[in-house]
């Protein structure tokens, strides 16, 4: 995160744009769950709150910087790495990019702006009628089932990439050059720094009802554990915009980020989440408790 903030500082000061990529086998395997685990075990809740807040501020800084920010992912692009991509102005993804918000598996929800971003993108799609609930469920299940795309193309279907905005390139060798060319084109056309959104439509209790009934049915049918049900409800609460009575009420991005952080911290305080993180760290396995 420090590196990303320094990169934005340098780019805004001395360069025309910022490209986020690397030359490793994978773009990012996700956030540092070890650090989250240590802070939670020590019950350093204020430090953990500040850490999550810093992550959120970093991704929001990418979104609202004064210069174009382009992410050029390849290989595994999970968790925090996926959130970085989702907050870039544009993603130029290699065809073999496997994107996903996988935090559910360790008893958490995406806490670096990913849950907020899904709610925002959903809000931009919402229309009246039955289509509304279907759109919500499709977005919700991408995170709730920790879906990872089998290619960059499938990432569009899962909601990680934006049709008409993000692009896929087949040649890994040409990816960076194409990303640079795209960024410079954005500059030449007159890049305008966007403003934080205060018009995000959320579904409130209409969506929460869907989540609660669905999660209860899955738990009763033994398709998910009682603890999975709790995480599912926390995720739904954030994506629905909390317990707002009127569907399509407009809220700010910061409002959603605050909900996201609250739910994330509440899950970090749960013993079963810590057991899941410990299982991943020590055994490399996802625990279903």
Coordinates of C-alpha atoms in Angstrom, one line a residue:
X1 CA 0.0 0.0 0.0
X2 CA 2.8 2.3 0.8
X3 CA 4.3 1.6 -2.6
X4 CA 1.0 2.4 -4.3
X5 CA 0.7 5.7 -2.5
X6 CA 4.3 6.6 -3.4
X7 CA 3.6 5.7 -7.0
X8 CA 0.6 8.0 -7.1
X9 CA 2.6 10.8 -5.5
X10 CA 5.3 10.4 -8.1
X11 CA 2.9 10.1 -11.1
X12 CA 0.9 13.1 -10.1
X13 CA 4.0 15.2 -9.6
X14 CA 6.3 14.1 -12.5
X15 CA 4.4 11.9 -14.9
X16 CA 1.4 11.8 -17.2
X17 CA -0.2 8.6 -16.0
X18 CA 0.3 5.5 -13.8
X19 CA 0.4 1.9 -14.9
X20 CA 0.1 -0.8 -12.2
X21 CA 1.6 -4.1 -13.1
X22 CA 4.5 -6.4 -12.4
X23 CA 6.7 -9.0 -14.1
X24 CA 6.0 -11.9 -11.7
X25 CA 4.0 -14.9 -12.6
X26 CA 1.0 -13.5 -10.9
X27 CA -0.4 -9.9 -10.4
X28 CA -1.4 -10.4 -6.8
X29 CA -2.5 -13.3 -4.5
X30 CA -4.4 -10.9 -2.2
X31 CA -4.0 -8.9 1.0
X32 CA -1.8 -9.9 3.9
X33 CA -4.1 -12.0 6.0
X34 CA -1.2 -12.8 8.3
X35 CA -1.2 -9.1 9.5
X36 CA -5.0 -9.1 9.9
X37 CA -4.7 -12.3 11.9
X38 CA -2.0 -11.0 14.2
X39 CA -3.9 -7.7 14.9
X40 CA -7.1 -9.6 15.5
X41 CA -5.5 -12.2 17.8
X42 CA -3.9 -9.3 19.9
X43 CA -7.3 -7.6 19.8
X44 CA -5.7 -4.4 18.4
X45 CA -9.0 -3.3 17.0
X46 CA -8.1 0.4 16.5
X47 CA -4.9 -0.6 14.6
X48 CA -6.9 -3.0 12.5
X49 CA -9.5 -0.3 11.8
X50 CA -6.8 2.1 10.7
X51 CA -5.2 -0.6 8.5
X52 CA -8.5 -1.3 6.7
X53 CA -9.2 2.4 6.4
X54 CA -5.7 2.9 4.9
X55 CA -6.4 0.2 2.3
X56 CA -9.8 1.9 1.5
X57 CA -8.2 5.3 1.2
X58 CA -5.5 3.9 -1.1
X59 CA -7.9 2.3 -3.6
X60 CA -10.1 5.5 -3.5
X61 CA -6.9 7.5 -4.2
X62 CA -6.3 5.4 -7.3
X63 CA -9.9 6.1 -8.4
X64 CA -9.8 9.8 -7.8
X65 CA -6.2 10.7 -8.6
X66 CA -5.5 13.6 -11.0
X67 CA -3.8 11.4 -13.6
X68 CA -5.1 8.3 -15.4
X69 CA -4.5 5.0 -13.6
X70 CA -4.4 1.8 -15.6
X71 CA -4.0 -1.7 -14.1
X72 CA -2.4 -4.4 -16.3
X73 CA -3.1 -7.7 -14.4
X74 CA -2.1 -11.2 -15.4
X75 CA -2.3 -14.6 -13.7
X76 CA -3.8 -14.7 -10.2
X77 CA -5.4 -11.4 -9.4
X78 CA -7.2 -12.1 -6.1
X79 CA -8.5 -10.2 -3.1
X80 CA -6.7 -6.9 -2.7
X81 CA -5.1 -7.1 -6.1
X82 CA -8.6 -7.5 -7.6
X83 CA -9.7 -4.4 -5.6
X84 CA -6.8 -2.4 -6.9
X85 CA -7.9 -3.2 -10.5
X86 CA -11.5 -2.4 -9.8
X87 CA -10.5 1.1 -8.7
X88 CA -8.4 1.9 -11.7
X89 CA -9.7 4.1 -14.5
X90 CA -9.2 1.2 -16.9
X91 CA -8.0 -2.4 -16.8
X92 CA -5.9 -3.9 -19.6
X93 CA -6.1 -7.5 -18.6
X94 CA -4.0 -10.4 -20.1
X95 CA -6.4 -13.1 -21.4
X96 CA -5.0 -15.5 -18.8
X97 CA -6.0 -13.4 -15.8
X98 CA -7.9 -15.2 -12.9
X99 CA -9.8 -12.5 -11.0
X100 CA -11.7 -12.9 -7.8
X101 CA -12.7 -11.5 -4.5
X102 CA -12.1 -14.6 -2.3
X103 CA -12.2 -13.2 1.2
X104 CA -15.4 -15.1 2.0
X105 CA -13.4 -18.3 2.2
X106 CA -11.4 -17.0 5.2
X107 CA -14.5 -15.7 7.0
X108 CA -14.3 -12.1 5.7
X109 CA -15.8 -9.8 3.1
X110 CA -13.7 -7.7 0.7
X111 CA -12.5 -4.7 2.8
X112 CA -10.4 -2.6 0.5
X113 CA -13.4 -1.1 -1.4
X114 CA -14.4 -4.2 -3.3
X115 CA -17.8 -4.7 -1.6
X116 CA -18.5 -1.0 -2.0
X117 CA -17.5 -1.1 -5.7
X118 CA -19.8 -4.0 -6.4
X119 CA -22.7 -2.1 -4.7
X120 CA -21.8 1.0 -6.8
X121 CA -21.7 -1.0 -10.1
X122 CA -24.9 -2.7 -9.2
X123 CA -26.5 0.7 -8.5
X124 CA -25.6 2.0 -11.9
X125 CA -27.4 -1.0 -13.5
X126 CA -30.5 -0.9 -11.4
X127 CA -33.9 -0.6 -13.0
X128 CA -37.4 -1.1 -11.6
X129 CA -39.0 -4.5 -11.5
X130 CA -37.8 -8.1 -11.2
X131 CA -34.6 -7.4 -13.1
X132 CA -33.4 -5.5 -10.0
X133 CA -33.4 -8.5 -7.8
X134 CA -31.7 -10.7 -10.4
X135 CA -28.9 -8.0 -10.9
X136 CA -28.4 -7.9 -7.1
X137 CA -28.1 -11.7 -6.8
X138 CA -25.7 -12.0 -9.6
X139 CA -23.3 -9.5 -8.1
X140 CA -23.8 -10.8 -4.6
X141 CA -23.0 -14.4 -5.6
X142 CA -19.7 -13.4 -7.2
X143 CA -18.4 -12.4 -3.7
X144 CA -20.6 -14.8 -1.7
X145 CA -19.3 -17.8 -3.6
X146 CA -15.8 -16.4 -3.9
X147 CA -15.9 -16.9 -7.6
X148 CA -12.6 -16.7 -9.5
X149 CA -12.8 -16.1 -13.3
X150 CA -11.2 -18.8 -15.5
X151 CA -10.1 -16.1 -17.8
X152 CA -10.2 -12.3 -18.2
X153 CA -13.2 -12.8 -20.5
X154 CA -15.2 -14.5 -17.7
X155 CA -14.2 -11.6 -15.4
X156 CA -16.7 -9.5 -17.3
X157 CA -19.5 -11.9 -16.5
X158 CA -18.6 -12.0 -12.8
X159 CA -18.6 -8.2 -12.5
X160 CA -14.8 -7.8 -11.9
X161 CA -14.3 -6.1 -15.3
X162 CA -16.5 -3.4 -16.9
X163 CA -17.9 -4.0 -20.4
X164 CA -17.1 -1.1 -22.7
X165 CA -14.4 0.2 -20.4
X166 CA -11.9 -2.5 -19.5
X167 CA -10.1 -4.5 -22.2
X168 CA -8.4 -7.9 -22.7
X169 CA -5.1 -8.4 -24.6
X170 CA -3.9 -11.8 -25.7
X171 CA -0.2 -11.0 -26.0
X172 CA 1.5 -10.8 -22.6
X173 CA 4.6 -9.3 -24.3
X174 CA 2.5 -6.4 -25.7
X175 CA 0.4 -5.8 -22.6
X176 CA 2.5 -3.1 -20.9
X177 CA 3.2 -1.2 -24.2
X178 CA -0.5 -1.2 -25.0
X179 CA -1.4 0.0 -21.4
X180 CA 1.0 2.9 -21.8
X181 CA -0.3 3.8 -25.2
X182 CA -3.9 3.7 -23.8
X183 CA -2.9 5.9 -20.8
X184 CA -1.3 8.5 -23.1
X185 CA -4.4 8.5 -25.3
X186 CA -6.5 9.3 -22.3
X187 CA -4.1 12.2 -21.4
X188 CA -4.2 13.6 -25.0
X189 CA -8.0 13.5 -25.0
X190 CA -8.0 15.6 -21.9
X191 CA -8.3 13.4 -18.8
X192 CA -10.7 14.9 -16.2
X193 CA -10.2 13.9 -12.5
X194 CA -13.5 12.3 -11.4
X195 CA -15.4 13.4 -8.3
X196 CA -16.4 10.9 -5.5
X197 CA -19.9 9.6 -6.1
X198 CA -22.8 10.7 -3.9
X199 CA -25.5 9.2 -6.1
X200 CA -25.1 5.4 -5.6
X201 CA -28.4 3.7 -5.7
X202 CA -28.9 1.0 -3.1
X203 CA -31.8 -1.5 -2.6
X204 CA -31.9 -1.5 1.2
X205 CA -34.4 -3.8 2.9
X206 CA -35.7 -5.1 -0.5
X207 CA -32.3 -6.8 -1.1
X208 CA -31.7 -7.7 2.5
X209 CA -34.9 -9.7 2.5
X210 CA -33.6 -11.7 -0.4
X211 CA -30.3 -12.3 1.4
X212 CA -31.8 -13.4 4.7
X213 CA -34.3 -15.8 3.1
X214 CA -31.7 -17.3 0.7
X215 CA -29.0 -17.7 3.4
X216 CA -31.5 -19.3 5.8
X217 CA -32.6 -21.7 3.1
X218 CA -29.0 -22.7 2.3
X219 CA -28.1 -23.2 6.0
X220 CA -31.3 -25.2 6.7
X221 CA -30.5 -27.4 3.7
X222 CA -26.9 -27.9 4.9
X223 CA -25.5 -26.2 1.8
X224 CA -23.6 -23.8 4.0
X225 CA -22.6 -23.7 7.7
X226 CA -24.3 -21.4 10.2
X227 CA -21.2 -19.3 10.2
X228 CA -21.3 -19.0 6.4
X229 CA -24.8 -17.7 6.9
X230 CA -23.5 -15.0 9.2
X231 CA -20.9 -13.9 6.7
X232 CA -23.5 -14.0 3.9
X233 CA -25.8 -11.7 5.9
X234 CA -22.9 -9.2 6.6
X235 CA -22.0 -9.1 2.9
X236 CA -25.7 -8.6 1.9
X237 CA -26.0 -5.8 4.5
X238 CA -23.2 -3.9 3.0
X239 CA -24.2 -4.5 -0.7
X240 CA -27.8 -3.5 0.1
X241 CA -26.6 -0.2 1.7
X242 CA -27.7 -1.2 5.2
X243 CA -31.3 -1.3 6.4
X244 CA -32.6 1.5 4.2
X245 CA -36.4 1.3 3.8
X246 CA -36.7 2.9 0.3
X247 CA -35.2 1.0 -2.6
X248 CA -33.1 3.1 -5.0
X249 CA -32.2 5.5 -2.2
X250 CA -29.0 7.4 -3.2
X251 CA -26.0 7.2 -0.8
X252 CA -22.3 8.3 -1.0
X253 CA -19.4 6.0 -1.6
X254 CA -18.0 6.9 1.8
X255 CA -21.2 5.7 3.4
X256 CA -20.7 2.3 1.8
X257 CA -17.0 2.2 2.7
X258 CA -18.0 2.8 6.3
X259 CA -20.5 -0.1 6.2
X260 CA -17.8 -2.3 4.5
X261 CA -15.2 -1.5 7.2
X262 CA -17.7 -2.1 10.0
X263 CA -18.7 -5.5 8.7
X264 CA -15.1 -6.5 8.1
X265 CA -14.0 -5.6 11.6
X266 CA -17.0 -7.3 13.2
X267 CA -16.1 -10.5 11.3
X268 CA -12.4 -10.1 12.4
X269 CA -13.7 -10.3 16.0
X270 CA -15.3 -13.7 15.5
X271 CA -13.4 -16.8 16.6
X272 CA -14.5 -18.8 13.6
X273 CA -13.0 -16.2 11.2
X274 CA -9.7 -16.4 13.1
X275 CA -9.8 -20.2 12.8
X276 CA -10.3 -20.0 9.1
X277 CA -7.4 -17.6 8.6
X278 CA -5.2 -19.8 10.8
X279 CA -6.1 -22.8 8.7
X280 CA -5.1 -21.0 5.5
X281 CA -1.8 -19.7 7.0
X282 CA -0.7 -23.0 8.6
X283 CA -2.2 -25.6 6.3
X284 CA -2.9 -23.8 3.1
X285 CA -6.5 -25.1 3.4
X286 CA -9.9 -23.4 3.5
X287 CA -11.7 -24.4 6.7
X288 CA -15.5 -24.7 6.6
X289 CA -16.5 -24.3 10.3

